[in-house]
mmCIF file of C-alpha atoms in Angstrom:
data_model
loop_
_atom_site.group_PDB
_atom_site.id
_atom_site.type_symbol
_atom_site.label_atom_id
_atom_site.label_comp_id
_atom_site.label_asym_id
_atom_site.label_seq_id
_atom_site.Cartn_x
_atom_site.Cartn_y
_atom_site.Cartn_z
ATOM 1 C CA UNK U 1 -0.482 21.935 7.335
ATOM 2 C CA UNK U 2 -0.504 21.568 3.430
ATOM 3 C CA UNK U 3 -3.856 19.197 2.551
ATOM 4 C CA UNK U 4 -3.140 18.860 -0.993
ATOM 5 C CA UNK U 5 -0.604 16.934 -3.052
ATOM 6 C CA UNK U 6 2.734 19.106 -3.638
ATOM 7 C CA UNK U 7 2.031 19.258 -7.689
ATOM 8 C CA UNK U 8 3.765 22.375 -8.605
ATOM 9 C CA UNK U 9 6.950 21.209 -10.590
ATOM 10 C CA UNK U 10 4.917 18.085 -11.654
ATOM 11 C CA UNK U 11 5.039 18.965 -15.481
ATOM 12 C CA UNK U 12 7.951 21.492 -15.030
ATOM 13 C CA UNK U 13 11.598 21.718 -14.427
ATOM 14 C CA UNK U 14 11.677 24.841 -12.324
ATOM 15 C CA UNK U 15 14.111 23.864 -9.618
ATOM 16 C CA UNK U 16 13.230 27.328 -8.093
ATOM 17 C CA UNK U 17 9.682 26.552 -7.821
ATOM 18 C CA UNK U 18 10.228 23.075 -6.419
ATOM 19 C CA UNK U 19 12.812 24.248 -3.966
ATOM 20 C CA UNK U 20 10.145 27.220 -2.612
ATOM 21 C CA UNK U 21 7.468 24.543 -2.293
ATOM 22 C CA UNK U 22 9.722 22.179 -0.168
ATOM 23 C CA UNK U 23 10.658 25.267 1.873
ATOM 24 C CA UNK U 24 7.041 26.036 2.520
ATOM 25 C CA UNK U 25 6.476 22.748 3.654
ATOM 26 C CA UNK U 26 9.341 22.501 5.842
ATOM 27 C CA UNK U 27 8.326 25.726 7.662
ATOM 28 C CA UNK U 28 4.834 24.078 8.314
ATOM 29 C CA UNK U 29 6.568 21.132 9.896
ATOM 30 C CA UNK U 30 8.731 23.157 12.319
ATOM 31 C CA UNK U 31 5.619 24.528 13.557
ATOM 32 C CA UNK U 32 4.561 21.119 13.907
ATOM 33 C CA UNK U 33 7.615 19.748 15.533
ATOM 34 C CA UNK U 34 7.728 22.786 18.073
ATOM 35 C CA UNK U 35 4.554 21.352 19.255
ATOM 36 C CA UNK U 36 6.399 18.047 20.350
ATOM 37 C CA UNK U 37 7.762 17.101 23.678
ATOM 38 C CA UNK U 38 10.715 15.187 24.247
ATOM 39 C CA UNK U 39 8.510 12.525 25.488
ATOM 40 C CA UNK U 40 6.756 12.391 22.224
ATOM 41 C CA UNK U 41 9.859 11.864 20.175
ATOM 42 C CA UNK U 42 11.027 9.345 22.665
ATOM 43 C CA UNK U 43 8.087 7.547 22.889
ATOM 44 C CA UNK U 44 6.978 7.294 18.900
ATOM 45 C CA UNK U 45 3.975 9.439 19.655
ATOM 46 C CA UNK U 46 5.150 11.868 17.116
ATOM 47 C CA UNK U 47 3.952 9.568 14.512
ATOM 48 C CA UNK U 48 0.586 9.289 15.939
ATOM 49 C CA UNK U 49 0.327 12.936 15.502
ATOM 50 C CA UNK U 50 1.722 13.281 12.578
ATOM 51 C CA UNK U 51 -0.369 10.776 10.505
ATOM 52 C CA UNK U 52 -3.532 12.301 11.832
ATOM 53 C CA UNK U 53 -2.844 15.737 10.810
ATOM 54 C CA UNK U 54 -1.182 14.154 7.430
ATOM 55 C CA UNK U 55 -4.163 12.072 6.343
ATOM 56 C CA UNK U 56 -7.513 13.073 7.603
ATOM 57 C CA UNK U 57 -8.303 16.446 5.704
ATOM 58 C CA UNK U 58 -5.925 15.113 2.800
ATOM 59 C CA UNK U 59 -7.816 11.987 1.967
ATOM 60 C CA UNK U 60 -11.206 14.443 2.020
ATOM 61 C CA UNK U 61 -9.557 16.487 -0.661
ATOM 62 C CA UNK U 62 -7.620 14.096 -2.717
ATOM 63 C CA UNK U 63 -9.585 11.348 -4.629
ATOM 64 C CA UNK U 64 -10.162 9.710 -8.174
ATOM 65 C CA UNK U 65 -11.993 12.838 -9.279
ATOM 66 C CA UNK U 66 -8.776 15.005 -7.958
ATOM 67 C CA UNK U 67 -6.584 13.387 -10.284
ATOM 68 C CA UNK U 68 -9.008 12.777 -13.098
ATOM 69 C CA UNK U 69 -9.148 16.333 -13.469
ATOM 70 C CA UNK U 70 -5.643 16.985 -13.300
ATOM 71 C CA UNK U 71 -4.571 13.852 -15.713
ATOM 72 C CA UNK U 72 -7.939 13.556 -17.737
ATOM 73 C CA UNK U 73 -7.308 10.531 -20.070
ATOM 74 C CA UNK U 74 -4.012 9.483 -18.623
ATOM 75 C CA UNK U 75 -3.884 5.722 -17.792
ATOM 76 C CA UNK U 76 -2.948 5.453 -14.152
ATOM 77 C CA UNK U 77 0.260 3.811 -14.780
ATOM 78 C CA UNK U 78 1.654 6.860 -16.137
ATOM 79 C CA UNK U 79 0.187 8.987 -13.391
ATOM 80 C CA UNK U 80 1.789 6.689 -10.631
ATOM 81 C CA UNK U 81 5.021 6.958 -12.583
ATOM 82 C CA UNK U 82 5.156 10.737 -12.610
ATOM 83 C CA UNK U 83 3.926 11.286 -8.930
ATOM 84 C CA UNK U 84 6.778 8.721 -7.777
ATOM 85 C CA UNK U 85 9.403 10.783 -9.520
ATOM 86 C CA UNK U 86 8.171 13.885 -8.276
ATOM 87 C CA UNK U 87 7.957 12.926 -5.010
ATOM 88 C CA UNK U 88 11.393 11.490 -4.707
ATOM 89 C CA UNK U 89 12.446 14.910 -6.451
ATOM 90 C CA UNK U 90 10.868 16.964 -3.582
ATOM 91 C CA UNK U 91 13.010 14.407 -0.994
ATOM 92 C CA UNK U 92 16.093 14.977 -2.426
ATOM 93 C CA UNK U 93 15.381 18.998 -2.244
ATOM 94 C CA UNK U 94 14.409 18.440 1.273
ATOM 95 C CA UNK U 95 17.434 16.249 2.315
ATOM 96 C CA UNK U 96 20.009 18.523 0.730
ATOM 97 C CA UNK U 97 18.445 21.332 2.874
ATOM 98 C CA UNK U 98 18.345 19.303 6.063
ATOM 99 C CA UNK U 99 21.912 17.741 5.524
ATOM 100 C CA UNK U 100 23.708 21.437 5.976
ATOM 101 C CA UNK U 101 22.291 21.016 9.408
ATOM 102 C CA UNK U 102 23.581 17.616 10.006
ATOM 103 C CA UNK U 103 26.496 17.300 11.734
ATOM 104 C CA UNK U 104 28.344 15.021 14.442
ATOM 105 C CA UNK U 105 26.793 17.289 17.116
ATOM 106 C CA UNK U 106 23.477 16.732 16.071
ATOM 107 C CA UNK U 107 23.879 12.933 16.190
ATOM 108 C CA UNK U 108 25.370 13.376 19.882
ATOM 109 C CA UNK U 109 22.482 15.438 20.768
ATOM 110 C CA UNK U 110 19.754 12.856 20.094
ATOM 111 C CA UNK U 111 21.339 11.038 22.980
ATOM 112 C CA UNK U 112 20.551 13.940 25.055
ATOM 113 C CA UNK U 113 16.596 13.460 24.988
ATOM 114 C CA UNK U 114 16.965 11.025 27.954
ATOM 115 C CA UNK U 115 18.132 14.258 29.960
ATOM 116 C CA UNK U 116 16.120 16.779 28.487
ATOM 117 C CA UNK U 117 12.871 18.252 29.874
ATOM 118 C CA UNK U 118 9.563 16.198 28.996
ATOM 119 C CA UNK U 119 8.620 19.667 27.404
ATOM 120 C CA UNK U 120 11.607 20.519 25.704
ATOM 121 C CA UNK U 121 13.080 19.465 22.418
ATOM 122 C CA UNK U 122 16.960 20.368 21.907
ATOM 123 C CA UNK U 123 17.226 22.434 18.792
ATOM 124 C CA UNK U 124 19.444 19.834 17.294
ATOM 125 C CA UNK U 125 16.878 17.071 17.453
ATOM 126 C CA UNK U 126 13.949 19.307 16.122
ATOM 127 C CA UNK U 127 16.028 19.874 13.178
ATOM 128 C CA UNK U 128 16.319 15.965 12.573
ATOM 129 C CA UNK U 129 12.751 15.724 13.396
ATOM 130 C CA UNK U 130 11.750 18.305 10.416
ATOM 131 C CA UNK U 131 13.487 15.852 7.974
ATOM 132 C CA UNK U 132 11.933 12.676 9.436
ATOM 133 C CA UNK U 133 8.393 14.228 9.553
ATOM 134 C CA UNK U 134 8.839 15.619 5.739
ATOM 135 C CA UNK U 135 9.792 12.068 4.609
ATOM 136 C CA UNK U 136 7.240 10.324 6.744
ATOM 137 C CA UNK U 137 4.588 12.641 5.808
ATOM 138 C CA UNK U 138 5.762 12.575 1.864
ATOM 139 C CA UNK U 139 5.866 8.622 1.590
ATOM 140 C CA UNK U 140 2.381 8.135 3.359
ATOM 141 C CA UNK U 141 0.551 10.472 0.961
ATOM 142 C CA UNK U 142 2.307 9.120 -1.884
ATOM 143 C CA UNK U 143 1.150 5.518 -1.026
ATOM 144 C CA UNK U 144 -2.419 6.805 -0.571
ATOM 145 C CA UNK U 145 -1.843 8.659 -4.077
ATOM 146 C CA UNK U 146 -1.004 5.484 -5.620
ATOM 147 C CA UNK U 147 -3.953 3.597 -3.850
ATOM 148 C CA UNK U 148 -6.261 6.241 -5.087
ATOM 149 C CA UNK U 149 -4.903 6.188 -8.755
ATOM 150 C CA UNK U 150 -5.558 2.395 -8.743
ATOM 151 C CA UNK U 151 -8.544 2.667 -7.239
ATOM 152 C CA UNK U 152 -8.190 0.424 -4.538
ATOM 153 C CA UNK U 153 -10.414 1.751 -1.473
ATOM 154 C CA UNK U 154 -8.556 2.887 1.662
ATOM 155 C CA UNK U 155 -10.542 4.403 4.479
ATOM 156 C CA UNK U 156 -7.863 5.853 6.742
ATOM 157 C CA UNK U 157 -10.522 6.081 9.683
ATOM 158 C CA UNK U 158 -10.399 2.077 9.476
ATOM 159 C CA UNK U 159 -7.614 0.636 11.625
ATOM 160 C CA UNK U 160 -6.986 -1.972 9.359
ATOM 161 C CA UNK U 161 -6.984 0.099 6.154
ATOM 162 C CA UNK U 162 -4.670 2.664 8.102
ATOM 163 C CA UNK U 163 -2.186 -0.265 9.069
ATOM 164 C CA UNK U 164 -2.155 -1.449 5.417
ATOM 165 C CA UNK U 165 -1.134 2.142 4.193
ATOM 166 C CA UNK U 166 1.411 2.388 6.837
ATOM 167 C CA UNK U 167 2.670 -0.967 6.096
ATOM 168 C CA UNK U 168 2.896 -0.389 2.531
ATOM 169 C CA UNK U 169 4.190 3.761 2.653
ATOM 170 C CA UNK U 170 7.409 2.420 4.802
ATOM 171 C CA UNK U 171 7.592 -1.163 3.788
ATOM 172 C CA UNK U 172 6.843 -2.648 6.766
ATOM 173 C CA UNK U 173 7.534 -6.639 6.507
ATOM 174 C CA UNK U 174 8.239 -5.821 2.923
ATOM 175 C CA UNK U 175 11.431 -4.175 3.945
ATOM 176 C CA UNK U 176 13.151 -7.339 3.185
ATOM 177 C CA UNK U 177 11.670 -7.587 -0.330
ATOM 178 C CA UNK U 178 12.563 -4.300 -1.074
ATOM 179 C CA UNK U 179 16.198 -4.255 -0.536
ATOM 180 C CA UNK U 180 16.763 -7.324 -2.308
ATOM 181 C CA UNK U 181 15.012 -6.998 -5.184
ATOM 182 C CA UNK U 182 14.008 -3.179 -5.922
ATOM 183 C CA UNK U 183 17.139 -1.700 -4.550
ATOM 184 C CA UNK U 184 18.703 -3.097 -7.954
ATOM 185 C CA UNK U 185 17.322 0.157 -9.568
ATOM 186 C CA UNK U 186 19.400 2.362 -7.601
ATOM 187 C CA UNK U 187 23.264 3.330 -8.595
ATOM 188 C CA UNK U 188 25.654 0.779 -7.259
ATOM 189 C CA UNK U 189 27.676 3.037 -4.953
ATOM 190 C CA UNK U 190 24.259 4.065 -2.942
ATOM 191 C CA UNK U 191 23.048 0.391 -2.487
ATOM 192 C CA UNK U 192 25.226 -0.533 0.437
ATOM 193 C CA UNK U 193 23.435 2.660 1.709
ATOM 194 C CA UNK U 194 19.981 1.817 1.013
ATOM 195 C CA UNK U 195 20.539 -2.012 2.263
ATOM 196 C CA UNK U 196 21.554 -0.236 5.463
ATOM 197 C CA UNK U 197 18.548 1.787 5.674
ATOM 198 C CA UNK U 198 16.403 -1.236 5.467
ATOM 199 C CA UNK U 199 18.558 -3.279 7.751
ATOM 200 C CA UNK U 200 17.819 -4.524 11.091
ATOM 201 C CA UNK U 201 14.152 -5.979 12.454
ATOM 202 C CA UNK U 202 11.431 -5.429 10.381
ATOM 203 C CA UNK U 203 8.540 -4.243 12.416
ATOM 204 C CA UNK U 204 5.692 -6.483 12.241
ATOM 205 C CA UNK U 205 4.187 -7.576 15.106
ATOM 206 C CA UNK U 206 2.769 -4.481 16.427
ATOM 207 C CA UNK U 207 0.267 -2.002 15.011
ATOM 208 C CA UNK U 208 0.594 0.601 17.494
ATOM 209 C CA UNK U 209 1.473 3.966 16.140
ATOM 210 C CA UNK U 210 3.966 4.783 18.835
ATOM 211 C CA UNK U 211 5.913 1.938 17.841
ATOM 212 C CA UNK U 212 6.120 2.879 14.253
ATOM 213 C CA UNK U 213 7.307 6.008 15.176
ATOM 214 C CA UNK U 214 10.039 4.441 17.257
ATOM 215 C CA UNK U 215 11.004 2.183 14.097
ATOM 216 C CA UNK U 216 11.097 5.377 11.500
ATOM 217 C CA UNK U 217 13.071 7.297 13.905
ATOM 218 C CA UNK U 218 15.966 4.689 14.525
ATOM 219 C CA UNK U 219 15.628 3.980 10.594
ATOM 220 C CA UNK U 220 16.288 7.687 9.819
ATOM 221 C CA UNK U 221 19.251 8.320 12.267
ATOM 222 C CA UNK U 222 21.849 6.968 9.961
ATOM 223 C CA UNK U 223 21.528 9.810 7.662
ATOM 224 C CA UNK U 224 23.069 12.161 10.334
ATOM 225 C CA UNK U 225 26.836 13.362 10.155
ATOM 226 C CA UNK U 226 27.786 10.807 7.382
ATOM 227 C CA UNK U 227 29.336 12.178 4.296
ATOM 228 C CA UNK U 228 28.985 10.376 0.988
ATOM 229 C CA UNK U 229 31.684 11.246 -1.536
ATOM 230 C CA UNK U 230 30.815 14.915 -1.436
ATOM 231 C CA UNK U 231 27.280 14.174 -1.583
ATOM 232 C CA UNK U 232 25.028 15.070 1.444
ATOM 233 C CA UNK U 233 23.722 11.352 2.489
ATOM 234 C CA UNK U 234 20.218 12.528 3.706
ATOM 235 C CA UNK U 235 19.629 13.677 0.147
ATOM 236 C CA UNK U 236 20.741 10.509 -1.377
ATOM 237 C CA UNK U 237 18.782 8.203 1.034
ATOM 238 C CA UNK U 238 15.690 10.669 0.878
ATOM 239 C CA UNK U 239 15.545 10.415 -2.776
ATOM 240 C CA UNK U 240 15.911 6.600 -3.442
ATOM 241 C CA UNK U 241 14.189 5.500 -0.311
ATOM 242 C CA UNK U 242 11.523 7.255 -1.315
ATOM 243 C CA UNK U 243 11.665 6.165 -5.184
ATOM 244 C CA UNK U 244 11.647 2.581 -3.768
ATOM 245 C CA UNK U 245 8.797 3.264 -1.237
ATOM 246 C CA UNK U 246 6.692 4.613 -4.223
ATOM 247 C CA UNK U 247 7.631 1.573 -6.362
ATOM 248 C CA UNK U 248 6.408 -0.668 -3.323
ATOM 249 C CA UNK U 249 3.430 1.239 -3.164
ATOM 250 C CA UNK U 250 2.940 0.883 -6.962
ATOM 251 C CA UNK U 251 3.429 -2.829 -6.940
ATOM 252 C CA UNK U 252 0.962 -3.534 -4.110
ATOM 253 C CA UNK U 253 -1.724 -1.485 -5.049
ATOM 254 C CA UNK U 254 -1.557 -2.329 -8.813
ATOM 255 C CA UNK U 255 -1.852 -6.020 -7.737
ATOM 256 C CA UNK U 256 -4.748 -5.085 -5.259
ATOM 257 C CA UNK U 257 -6.405 -3.325 -8.292
ATOM 258 C CA UNK U 258 -5.723 -6.668 -10.574
ATOM 259 C CA UNK U 259 -7.429 -8.580 -8.183
ATOM 260 C CA UNK U 260 -10.509 -6.202 -7.543
ATOM 261 C CA UNK U 261 -11.028 -5.975 -11.641
ATOM 262 C CA UNK U 262 -10.968 -9.895 -11.575
ATOM 263 C CA UNK U 263 -13.803 -10.030 -8.830
ATOM 264 C CA UNK U 264 -15.615 -7.551 -10.917
ATOM 265 C CA UNK U 265 -15.200 -9.033 -14.352
ATOM 266 C CA UNK U 266 -16.317 -12.429 -12.816
ATOM 267 C CA UNK U 267 -19.341 -11.190 -11.329
ATOM 268 C CA UNK U 268 -20.449 -9.112 -14.761
ATOM 269 C CA UNK U 269 -19.774 -12.741 -16.717
ATOM 270 C CA UNK U 270 -21.517 -14.880 -14.558
ATOM 271 C CA UNK U 271 -24.732 -16.459 -15.438
ATOM 272 C CA UNK U 272 -24.852 -18.109 -12.052
ATOM 273 C CA UNK U 273 -23.259 -15.554 -9.215
ATOM 274 C CA UNK U 274 -24.784 -17.596 -6.444
ATOM 275 C CA UNK U 275 -23.075 -20.782 -7.380
ATOM 276 C CA UNK U 276 -19.859 -18.831 -8.672
ATOM 277 C CA UNK U 277 -19.316 -18.109 -5.141
ATOM 278 C CA UNK U 278 -19.459 -21.378 -3.792
ATOM 279 C CA UNK U 279 -17.122 -22.390 -6.934
ATOM 280 C CA UNK U 280 -14.629 -19.844 -6.076
ATOM 281 C CA UNK U 281 -14.349 -20.653 -2.276
ATOM 282 C CA UNK U 282 -14.087 -24.484 -2.994
ATOM 283 C CA UNK U 283 -11.053 -23.655 -5.362
ATOM 284 C CA UNK U 284 -9.503 -21.202 -2.713
ATOM 285 C CA UNK U 285 -9.956 -24.021 -0.002
ATOM 286 C CA UNK U 286 -8.321 -26.870 -2.130
ATOM 287 C CA UNK U 287 -4.914 -26.771 -0.470
ATOM 288 C CA UNK U 288 -6.257 -25.764 2.727
ATOM 289 C CA UNK U 289 -4.364 -22.399 2.783
ATOM 290 C CA UNK U 290 -5.641 -18.873 1.870
ATOM 291 C CA UNK U 291 -2.962 -16.631 0.138
ATOM 292 C CA UNK U 292 -3.519 -12.847 0.346
ATOM 293 C CA UNK U 293 -4.652 -12.665 -3.033
ATOM 294 C CA UNK U 294 -7.430 -15.159 -2.637
ATOM 295 C CA UNK U 295 -8.742 -13.791 0.309
ATOM 296 C CA UNK U 296 -8.754 -10.215 -1.296
ATOM 297 C CA UNK U 297 -10.611 -11.812 -4.186
ATOM 298 C CA UNK U 298 -12.829 -13.645 -2.000
ATOM 299 C CA UNK U 299 -13.868 -10.342 -0.149
ATOM 300 C CA UNK U 300 -14.350 -8.095 -3.372
ATOM 301 C CA UNK U 301 -16.272 -11.261 -5.230
ATOM 302 C CA UNK U 302 -18.868 -10.987 -2.324
ATOM 303 C CA UNK U 303 -19.307 -7.469 -2.433
ATOM 304 C CA UNK U 304 -19.936 -7.394 -6.306
ATOM 305 C CA UNK U 305 -22.113 -10.149 -6.353
ATOM 306 C CA UNK U 306 -24.108 -8.373 -3.626
ATOM 307 C CA UNK U 307 -24.175 -5.138 -5.109
ATOM 308 C CA UNK U 308 -24.757 -6.273 -8.976
ATOM 309 C CA UNK U 309 -27.008 -9.261 -8.443
ATOM 310 C CA UNK U 310 -28.391 -8.677 -4.930
ATOM 311 C CA UNK U 311 -27.167 -12.104 -3.786
ATOM 312 C CA UNK U 312 -26.194 -12.627 -0.372
ATOM 313 C CA UNK U 313 -25.567 -16.366 0.644
ATOM 314 C CA UNK U 314 -25.854 -16.331 4.418
ATOM 315 C CA UNK U 315 -24.887 -20.251 4.462
ATOM 316 C CA UNK U 316 -21.774 -19.513 2.713
ATOM 317 C CA UNK U 317 -21.070 -16.636 5.160
ATOM 318 C CA UNK U 318 -21.208 -18.971 8.054
ATOM 319 C CA UNK U 319 -19.503 -21.948 6.546
ATOM 320 C CA UNK U 320 -16.352 -23.334 8.382
ATOM 321 C CA UNK U 321 -15.481 -26.242 6.313
ATOM 322 C CA UNK U 322 -16.822 -26.543 2.976
ATOM 323 C CA UNK U 323 -17.787 -29.827 1.861
ATOM 324 C CA UNK U 324 -17.124 -30.683 -1.993
ATOM 325 C CA UNK U 325 -20.163 -33.228 -2.200
ATOM 326 C CA UNK U 326 -22.519 -30.128 -1.137
ATOM 327 C CA UNK U 327 -21.186 -28.171 -3.951
ATOM 328 C CA UNK U 328 -21.407 -30.783 -6.436
ATOM 329 C CA UNK U 329 -25.174 -31.507 -5.159
ATOM 330 C CA UNK U 330 -25.933 -27.702 -5.777
ATOM 331 C CA UNK U 331 -24.265 -27.771 -9.248
ATOM 332 C CA UNK U 332 -26.099 -30.860 -10.073
ATOM 333 C CA UNK U 333 -29.544 -29.438 -9.402
ATOM 334 C CA UNK U 334 -28.635 -26.568 -11.410
ATOM 335 C CA UNK U 335 -29.832 -26.831 -15.057
ATOM 336 C CA UNK U 336 -28.429 -25.545 -18.242
ATOM 337 C CA UNK U 337 -25.066 -24.756 -19.621
ATOM 338 C CA UNK U 338 -22.744 -24.668 -16.543
ATOM 339 C CA UNK U 339 -19.429 -23.867 -18.790
ATOM 340 C CA UNK U 340 -19.264 -20.379 -17.131
ATOM 341 C CA UNK U 341 -18.206 -22.228 -13.598
ATOM 342 C CA UNK U 342 -15.223 -23.841 -15.058
ATOM 343 C CA UNK U 343 -13.887 -20.307 -16.257
ATOM 344 C CA UNK U 344 -14.332 -19.024 -12.681
ATOM 345 C CA UNK U 345 -12.505 -21.828 -11.301
ATOM 346 C CA UNK U 346 -9.458 -21.597 -13.662
ATOM 347 C CA UNK U 347 -9.288 -17.754 -13.077
ATOM 348 C CA UNK U 348 -9.611 -18.074 -9.288
ATOM 349 C CA UNK U 349 -6.878 -20.887 -9.136
ATOM 350 C CA UNK U 350 -4.527 -18.603 -11.202
ATOM 351 C CA UNK U 351 -5.039 -15.133 -9.095
ATOM 352 C CA UNK U 352 -1.857 -16.155 -6.945
ATOM 353 C CA UNK U 353 0.214 -17.985 -9.641
ATOM 354 C CA UNK U 354 0.615 -21.214 -11.076
ATOM 355 C CA UNK U 355 -2.071 -23.533 -10.308
ATOM 356 C CA UNK U 356 -1.123 -26.662 -7.641
ATOM 357 C CA UNK U 357 -2.164 -29.815 -7.684
ATOM 358 C CA UNK U 358 -5.047 -29.963 -5.525
ATOM 359 C CA UNK U 359 -6.401 -26.864 -7.249
ATOM 360 C CA UNK U 360 -6.053 -28.922 -10.643
ATOM 361 C CA UNK U 361 -7.900 -31.778 -9.248
ATOM 362 C CA UNK U 362 -10.603 -29.881 -7.793
ATOM 363 C CA UNK U 363 -11.451 -28.203 -11.432
ATOM 364 C CA UNK U 364 -10.957 -31.590 -13.084
ATOM 365 C CA UNK U 365 -13.999 -33.077 -10.731
ATOM 366 C CA UNK U 366 -15.524 -29.774 -11.328
ATOM 367 C CA UNK U 367 -15.425 -30.149 -15.248
ATOM 368 C CA UNK U 368 -17.267 -33.623 -14.850
ATOM 369 C CA UNK U 369 -20.155 -32.197 -12.924
ATOM 370 C CA UNK U 370 -20.344 -28.939 -15.375
ATOM 371 C CA UNK U 371 -19.748 -30.766 -18.673
ATOM 372 C CA UNK U 372 -22.637 -33.292 -18.141
ATOM 373 C CA UNK U 373 -24.718 -35.018 -21.201
#
């Protein structure tokens, strides 16, 4: 299977060239689908196989340097925007090719999987699976491209990182937010269809890849055999769901990049790196809740302080409940100007939005200890 991004057509308007690329990808995926059994499709195990093939070698070839060579000097926001548009274009072309084969008979044939031999896949179902596999691989790789461009490290061999990539690529858990907010960006006549695509239970509880496969297959079935004012529904949905998936990935990974940049900046500017960790954790724990942005910030703050200042605080690493008095004792024992710690506290508290009353109270008390006479 192709191991590099579909870059041709990136900077030109050659529809014939783009179509050739899509047809080549479809031909490769037809071979992939031929290797699936009916049980693979029914169980969702097709996604396990596809994700492994789609990402393992791809991530070895596509890295920050790859994009730097192709888009030298271009800010990441501009590159991400172009890649989202390009991916949605390919998705629409593929949908148009698949739509010609979608009929009510295809939809009816999906039910025949229950009586099919475990080793065979009906031809009509194979047609549908090429479409589903194409969009699945395209959106998974698009999300990965966005993470690379914003320099958010993801290791697809790590289950946590892989699950995050899947969750972002297919708006799992984020589906509600996508269709209530970003769906406004699509044409009015398409919105009901996109909302329907994202409706129903949102996958959130399990990280099993076959379950994701079932979820994605169920979500894509609505494209089959339904005309839309003369425009194939598959093409319309492929385009706009890919567009929304890309925008969702951009929002998530751009925010992650913002938090990572903050961690790196705080470490670079700090005169008291070890104390900074204690102050940051005290502010984060002020209201007894930890947001995703706060958790991400603390993780990277510990990393950069270790890398840049060679500071590893074993006591903080083992801490269950932070004692405010212990932090004040550490601060009071430190001589000199401690105003940098106030800046740390303000910026950490603001990482996930406006400061709350408890964060403000902790910072006020911190000010008394730092701005001593």
